[in-house]
Amino acid sequence: MSSARTSLRRVGLGSALAAAAVLTAAGAASAHVTVHPESYAKGATDGALTFRVPDESDTTSTTKVQLFLPTDHPLLGVLVSPHDGWTAKVTDTKLKTPVKTDDGTITDAVSEITWTGGKIGPGQYEDFDVAFGQLPDDTAQLTFKTLQTYSDGKVVRWIEEAAQGDEEPENPAPVLKLTAAGTTSATASQTSAVASKASKASKASASDSAARGLGVAGLVVGVLGLAAGAFAVVRSRRTQ
């Protein structure tokens, strides 16, 4: 019996360790550089993107982040938000194909942003915000290749792109999906309508509940009144 229990314990421990190893591997695989939100409307104006950079090392810190912006479908009017402890260097590039706008023709655009001077510790992450004046309207997605440098000199290249239908690569580049213009607004309107209906239903339910509560309270008061009256009559008869 003792031998059997020992064997079962060993099997259980082995299964638990195997499960833990799988979960750890899955967590490590999912901890890559990402862009938020994951989608934006084509041609959107005056918006912002957040690039989340996690530190995957157990012992070293991230000391440099290089973000490469596409120039075949450029972001116009790029601005970098100040970040405590970090210094941002912005690099412009002459566009092969100038972009015509209502304000004139744009011939240069930001192609790279490099953050240095700060530190992302093991098990931590940092968000880097980038504002834009206008997104392109002639593509379905934008890929932002990124290089992440650690304090020991190791460089992780988040530059791989997955083809349609393929599994996510080991070091995927952040990808921003561009949807049809007006999709986001329509979704927001639908959400607002649903919320409005829910609010009205909630108010109606609350009103109905209040009415029922008042009705029950009135009934209780009435019953107590009848009981008090009956008690008074009985007492009066006994006195007489």
mmCIF file of C-alpha atoms in Angstrom:
data_model
loop_
_atom_site.group_PDB
_atom_site.id
_atom_site.type_symbol
_atom_site.label_atom_id
_atom_site.label_comp_id
_atom_site.label_asym_id
_atom_site.label_seq_id
_atom_site.Cartn_x
_atom_site.Cartn_y
_atom_site.Cartn_z
ATOM 1 C CA MET A 1 0.000 0.000 0.000
ATOM 2 C CA SER A 2 2.809 2.397 0.953
ATOM 3 C CA SER A 3 4.637 1.703 -2.312
ATOM 4 C CA ALA A 4 1.490 2.357 -4.319
ATOM 5 C CA ARG A 5 0.894 5.667 -2.556
ATOM 6 C CA THR A 6 4.487 6.728 -3.170
ATOM 7 C CA SER A 7 4.151 5.930 -6.868
ATOM 8 C CA LEU A 8 0.916 7.917 -7.111
ATOM 9 C CA ARG A 9 2.518 10.873 -5.359
ATOM 10 C CA ARG A 10 5.450 10.810 -7.767
ATOM 11 C CA VAL A 11 3.121 10.644 -10.753
ATOM 12 C CA GLY A 12 1.067 13.565 -9.374
ATOM 13 C CA LEU A 13 4.181 15.643 -8.695
ATOM 14 C CA GLY A 14 5.507 14.950 -12.178
ATOM 15 C CA SER A 15 2.199 15.998 -13.747
ATOM 16 C CA ALA A 16 2.114 19.205 -11.715
ATOM 17 C CA LEU A 17 5.688 20.103 -12.693
ATOM 18 C CA ALA A 18 4.934 19.377 -16.336
ATOM 19 C CA ALA A 19 1.810 21.557 -16.202
ATOM 20 C CA ALA A 20 3.762 24.357 -14.532
ATOM 21 C CA ALA A 21 6.448 24.143 -17.189
ATOM 22 C CA VAL A 22 3.839 24.416 -19.948
ATOM 23 C CA LEU A 23 2.178 27.428 -18.305
ATOM 24 C CA THR A 24 5.533 29.124 -17.779
ATOM 25 C CA ALA A 25 6.496 28.573 -21.411
ATOM 26 C CA ALA A 26 3.131 29.906 -22.572
ATOM 27 C CA GLY A 27 3.545 33.011 -20.397
ATOM 28 C CA ALA A 28 7.039 33.661 -21.714
ATOM 29 C CA ALA A 29 5.927 33.195 -25.302
ATOM 30 C CA SER A 30 3.099 35.720 -24.919
ATOM 31 C CA ALA A 31 5.255 38.417 -23.274
ATOM 32 C CA HIS A 32 6.243 40.373 -26.373
ATOM 33 C CA VAL A 33 6.149 44.004 -27.481
ATOM 34 C CA THR A 34 2.583 45.040 -28.352
ATOM 35 C CA VAL A 35 0.712 48.105 -29.574
ATOM 36 C CA HIS A 36 -2.503 49.413 -28.004
ATOM 37 C CA PRO A 37 -5.182 49.766 -29.111
ATOM 38 C CA GLU A 38 -4.931 46.805 -31.466
ATOM 39 C CA SER A 39 -6.929 48.559 -34.203
ATOM 40 C CA TYR A 40 -7.752 52.025 -35.487
ATOM 41 C CA ALA A 41 -9.898 53.434 -38.272
ATOM 42 C CA LYS A 42 -8.157 54.139 -41.568
ATOM 43 C CA GLY A 43 -7.230 57.783 -41.926
ATOM 44 C CA ALA A 44 -7.929 58.490 -38.250
ATOM 45 C CA THR A 45 -6.668 61.863 -37.017
ATOM 46 C CA ASP A 46 -5.361 63.245 -33.738
ATOM 47 C CA GLY A 47 -4.918 59.940 -31.953
ATOM 48 C CA ALA A 48 -2.301 58.117 -29.905
ATOM 49 C CA LEU A 49 -0.679 54.686 -29.759
ATOM 50 C CA THR A 50 0.866 52.986 -26.741
ATOM 51 C CA PHE A 51 3.734 50.533 -27.192
ATOM 52 C CA ARG A 52 4.070 48.137 -24.255
ATOM 53 C CA VAL A 53 7.546 46.707 -23.707
ATOM 54 C CA PRO A 54 7.891 43.882 -21.126
ATOM 55 C CA ASP A 55 11.223 42.713 -19.694
ATOM 56 C CA GLU A 56 11.440 38.946 -20.178
ATOM 57 C CA SER A 57 14.776 38.418 -18.445
ATOM 58 C CA ASP A 58 15.100 37.073 -14.898
ATOM 59 C CA THR A 59 18.347 38.916 -14.198
ATOM 60 C CA THR A 60 18.891 41.828 -16.631
ATOM 61 C CA SER A 61 17.029 45.047 -17.382
ATOM 62 C CA THR A 62 15.899 46.628 -20.636
ATOM 63 C CA THR A 63 17.933 49.789 -21.278
ATOM 64 C CA LYS A 64 17.085 50.699 -24.879
ATOM 65 C CA VAL A 65 14.029 50.478 -27.123
ATOM 66 C CA GLN A 66 14.112 51.224 -30.854
ATOM 67 C CA LEU A 67 10.767 51.587 -32.616
ATOM 68 C CA PHE A 68 10.704 51.655 -36.428
ATOM 69 C CA LEU A 69 7.706 53.324 -38.058
ATOM 70 C CA PRO A 70 6.665 52.319 -41.596
ATOM 71 C CA THR A 71 7.554 54.831 -44.307
ATOM 72 C CA ASP A 72 5.712 53.143 -47.193
ATOM 73 C CA HIS A 73 2.502 54.024 -45.331
ATOM 74 C CA PRO A 74 3.723 56.790 -43.010
ATOM 75 C CA LEU A 75 2.168 58.216 -39.872
ATOM 76 C CA LEU A 76 1.917 61.998 -40.186
ATOM 77 C CA GLY A 77 2.473 64.533 -37.427
ATOM 78 C CA VAL A 78 4.171 62.137 -34.989
ATOM 79 C CA LEU A 79 4.865 63.433 -31.476
ATOM 80 C CA VAL A 80 6.539 61.597 -28.578
ATOM 81 C CA SER A 81 5.204 61.893 -25.044
ATOM 82 C CA PRO A 82 7.861 62.696 -22.381
ATOM 83 C CA HIS A 83 8.669 59.718 -20.185
ATOM 84 C CA ASP A 84 10.344 59.943 -16.793
ATOM 85 C CA GLY A 85 13.895 58.614 -16.882
ATOM 86 C CA TRP A 86 13.907 58.117 -20.655
ATOM 87 C CA THR A 87 15.262 60.280 -23.473
ATOM 88 C CA ALA A 88 13.621 59.948 -26.870
ATOM 89 C CA LYS A 89 15.501 60.505 -30.113
ATOM 90 C CA VAL A 90 13.283 61.015 -33.177
ATOM 91 C CA THR A 91 14.629 60.327 -36.682
ATOM 92 C CA ASP A 92 12.966 61.705 -39.830
ATOM 93 C CA THR A 93 13.245 60.182 -43.287
ATOM 94 C CA LYS A 94 12.594 61.567 -46.760
ATOM 95 C CA LEU A 95 9.569 59.768 -48.194
ATOM 96 C CA LYS A 96 9.901 57.979 -51.532
ATOM 97 C CA THR A 97 6.322 58.939 -52.276
ATOM 98 C CA PRO A 98 5.233 62.306 -50.824
ATOM 99 C CA VAL A 99 1.806 62.421 -49.168
ATOM 100 C CA LYS A 100 -0.686 65.080 -50.235
ATOM 101 C CA THR A 101 -2.844 66.560 -47.475
ATOM 102 C CA ASP A 102 -5.232 69.484 -47.091
ATOM 103 C CA ASP A 103 -2.363 71.425 -45.531
ATOM 104 C CA GLY A 104 0.066 70.701 -48.346
ATOM 105 C CA THR A 105 2.428 67.951 -49.485
ATOM 106 C CA ILE A 106 4.382 66.041 -46.830
ATOM 107 C CA THR A 107 7.850 64.956 -47.929
ATOM 108 C CA ASP A 108 9.314 63.807 -44.598
ATOM 109 C CA ALA A 109 8.000 61.540 -41.845
ATOM 110 C CA VAL A 110 9.262 59.958 -38.615
ATOM 111 C CA SER A 111 10.888 56.608 -39.316
ATOM 112 C CA GLU A 112 12.459 55.751 -35.949
ATOM 113 C CA ILE A 113 12.084 56.580 -32.263
ATOM 114 C CA THR A 114 14.797 55.444 -29.829
ATOM 115 C CA TRP A 115 14.347 55.559 -26.062
ATOM 116 C CA THR A 116 17.442 55.378 -23.848
ATOM 117 C CA GLY A 117 18.531 56.340 -20.321
ATOM 118 C CA GLY A 118 15.740 54.515 -18.493
ATOM 119 C CA LYS A 119 15.414 50.982 -17.197
ATOM 120 C CA ILE A 120 12.756 48.262 -17.256
ATOM 121 C CA GLY A 121 13.501 45.773 -14.491
ATOM 122 C CA PRO A 122 12.974 41.984 -14.650
ATOM 123 C CA GLY A 123 9.297 41.112 -14.475
ATOM 124 C CA GLN A 124 8.258 44.693 -15.252
ATOM 125 C CA TYR A 125 7.009 46.558 -18.322
ATOM 126 C CA GLU A 126 6.969 50.117 -19.647
ATOM 127 C CA ASP A 127 4.428 51.942 -21.824
ATOM 128 C CA PHE A 128 5.707 54.380 -24.461
ATOM 129 C CA ASP A 129 3.132 56.785 -25.922
ATOM 130 C CA VAL A 130 3.274 58.147 -29.462
ATOM 131 C CA ALA A 131 0.742 60.661 -30.800
ATOM 132 C CA PHE A 132 -0.065 61.065 -34.490
ATOM 133 C CA GLY A 133 -1.779 63.669 -36.625
ATOM 134 C CA GLN A 134 -3.097 61.230 -39.214
ATOM 135 C CA LEU A 135 -2.965 57.512 -40.033
ATOM 136 C CA PRO A 136 -2.745 56.249 -43.634
ATOM 137 C CA ASP A 137 -5.961 55.164 -45.352
ATOM 138 C CA ASP A 138 -4.449 52.977 -48.079
ATOM 139 C CA THR A 139 -3.434 49.858 -46.127
ATOM 140 C CA ALA A 140 -5.040 47.239 -43.875
ATOM 141 C CA GLN A 141 -2.360 47.208 -41.190
ATOM 142 C CA LEU A 142 0.828 48.852 -39.954
ATOM 143 C CA THR A 143 3.848 46.910 -38.695
ATOM 144 C CA PHE A 144 6.154 48.488 -36.114
ATOM 145 C CA LYS A 145 9.404 46.535 -35.961
ATOM 146 C CA THR A 146 11.121 46.937 -32.594
ATOM 147 C CA LEU A 147 14.565 46.225 -31.138
ATOM 148 C CA GLN A 148 14.867 45.676 -27.380
ATOM 149 C CA THR A 149 18.352 45.928 -25.823
ATOM 150 C CA TYR A 150 19.188 44.479 -22.393
ATOM 151 C CA SER A 151 21.815 45.628 -19.915
ATOM 152 C CA ASP A 152 24.021 42.635 -20.770
ATOM 153 C CA GLY A 153 24.127 43.666 -24.443
ATOM 154 C CA LYS A 154 21.570 41.133 -25.674
ATOM 155 C CA VAL A 155 19.254 42.450 -28.391
ATOM 156 C CA VAL A 156 15.805 40.925 -28.996
ATOM 157 C CA ARG A 157 14.514 41.691 -32.482
ATOM 158 C CA TRP A 158 10.720 41.962 -32.559
ATOM 159 C CA ILE A 159 10.566 42.093 -36.347
ATOM 160 C CA GLU A 160 8.884 38.902 -37.561
ATOM 161 C CA GLU A 161 5.635 39.113 -39.500
ATOM 162 C CA ALA A 162 3.143 36.253 -39.721
ATOM 163 C CA ALA A 163 1.597 35.472 -43.077
ATOM 164 C CA GLN A 164 -2.178 35.180 -43.357
ATOM 165 C CA GLY A 165 -3.301 32.005 -41.589
ATOM 166 C CA ASP A 166 0.113 31.211 -40.091
ATOM 167 C CA GLU A 167 0.816 30.805 -36.391
ATOM 168 C CA GLU A 168 2.360 33.676 -34.470
ATOM 169 C CA PRO A 169 6.163 33.752 -34.930
ATOM 170 C CA GLU A 170 8.588 33.557 -32.030
ATOM 171 C CA ASN A 171 9.462 37.273 -32.102
ATOM 172 C CA PRO A 172 6.442 39.015 -33.664
ATOM 173 C CA ALA A 173 6.498 42.700 -34.516
ATOM 174 C CA PRO A 174 3.680 44.853 -33.096
ATOM 175 C CA VAL A 175 0.880 45.158 -35.667
ATOM 176 C CA LEU A 176 -1.871 47.779 -35.765
ATOM 177 C CA LYS A 177 -4.983 46.724 -37.699
ATOM 178 C CA LEU A 178 -6.639 49.462 -39.754
ATOM 179 C CA THR A 179 -10.387 49.118 -40.146
ATOM 180 C CA ALA A 180 -12.849 50.791 -42.484
ATOM 181 C CA ALA A 181 -13.447 54.431 -41.631
ATOM 182 C CA GLY A 182 -16.409 54.845 -39.330
ATOM 183 C CA THR A 183 -16.285 51.298 -37.930
ATOM 184 C CA THR A 184 -15.085 52.432 -34.527
ATOM 185 C CA SER A 185 -17.709 55.181 -34.335
ATOM 186 C CA ALA A 186 -20.467 52.761 -35.305
ATOM 187 C CA THR A 187 -19.371 50.339 -32.643
ATOM 188 C CA ALA A 188 -19.249 53.124 -30.084
ATOM 189 C CA SER A 189 -22.759 54.233 -31.070
ATOM 190 C CA GLN A 190 -24.063 50.693 -30.724
ATOM 191 C CA THR A 191 -22.400 50.367 -27.348
ATOM 192 C CA SER A 192 -23.892 53.685 -26.259
ATOM 193 C CA ALA A 193 -27.350 52.607 -27.430
ATOM 194 C CA VAL A 194 -27.081 49.320 -25.575
ATOM 195 C CA ALA A 195 -25.904 51.135 -22.456
ATOM 196 C CA SER A 196 -28.790 53.610 -22.768
ATOM 197 C CA LYS A 197 -31.330 50.790 -23.083
ATOM 198 C CA ALA A 198 -29.780 49.009 -20.128
ATOM 199 C CA SER A 199 -29.928 52.219 -18.090
ATOM 200 C CA LYS A 200 -33.588 52.774 -18.968
ATOM 201 C CA ALA A 201 -34.420 49.162 -18.150
ATOM 202 C CA SER A 202 -32.584 49.494 -14.868
ATOM 203 C CA LYS A 203 -34.477 52.691 -13.994
ATOM 204 C CA ALA A 204 -37.794 51.102 -14.953
ATOM 205 C CA SER A 205 -36.970 48.060 -12.854
ATOM 206 C CA ALA A 206 -35.983 50.262 -9.929
ATOM 207 C CA SER A 207 -39.192 52.283 -10.270
ATOM 208 C CA ASP A 208 -41.264 49.107 -10.438
ATOM 209 C CA SER A 209 -39.478 47.684 -7.411
ATOM 210 C CA ALA A 210 -40.076 50.918 -5.480
ATOM 211 C CA ALA A 211 -43.768 50.844 -6.357
ATOM 212 C CA ARG A 212 -44.038 47.245 -5.246
ATOM 213 C CA GLY A 213 -42.190 48.092 -2.043
ATOM 214 C CA LEU A 214 -44.602 50.935 -1.263
ATOM 215 C CA GLY A 215 -47.554 48.682 -1.997
ATOM 216 C CA VAL A 216 -46.286 45.987 0.360
ATOM 217 C CA ALA A 217 -45.546 48.600 3.022
ATOM 218 C CA GLY A 218 -49.088 49.966 2.707
ATOM 219 C CA LEU A 219 -50.554 46.496 3.006
ATOM 220 C CA VAL A 220 -48.511 45.808 6.139
ATOM 221 C CA VAL A 221 -49.617 49.101 7.718
ATOM 222 C CA GLY A 222 -53.221 48.267 6.900
ATOM 223 C CA VAL A 223 -52.983 44.824 8.467
ATOM 224 C CA LEU A 224 -51.360 46.274 11.602
ATOM 225 C CA GLY A 225 -54.119 48.874 11.787
ATOM 226 C CA LEU A 226 -56.837 46.208 11.609
ATOM 227 C CA ALA A 227 -55.054 44.151 14.235
ATOM 228 C CA ALA A 228 -54.770 47.165 16.541
ATOM 229 C CA GLY A 229 -58.472 47.943 16.074
ATOM 230 C CA ALA A 230 -59.519 44.386 16.814
ATOM 231 C CA PHE A 231 -57.342 44.331 19.951
ATOM 232 C CA ALA A 232 -58.943 47.571 21.173
ATOM 233 C CA VAL A 233 -62.469 46.193 20.667
ATOM 234 C CA VAL A 234 -61.671 42.977 22.546
ATOM 235 C CA ARG A 235 -60.076 44.899 25.423
ATOM 236 C CA SER A 236 -63.027 47.239 25.661
ATOM 237 C CA ARG A 237 -65.497 44.334 25.924
ATOM 238 C CA ARG A 238 -63.436 42.668 28.684
ATOM 239 C CA THR A 239 -63.401 45.947 30.676
ATOM 240 C CA GLN A 240 -67.145 46.281 30.435
#
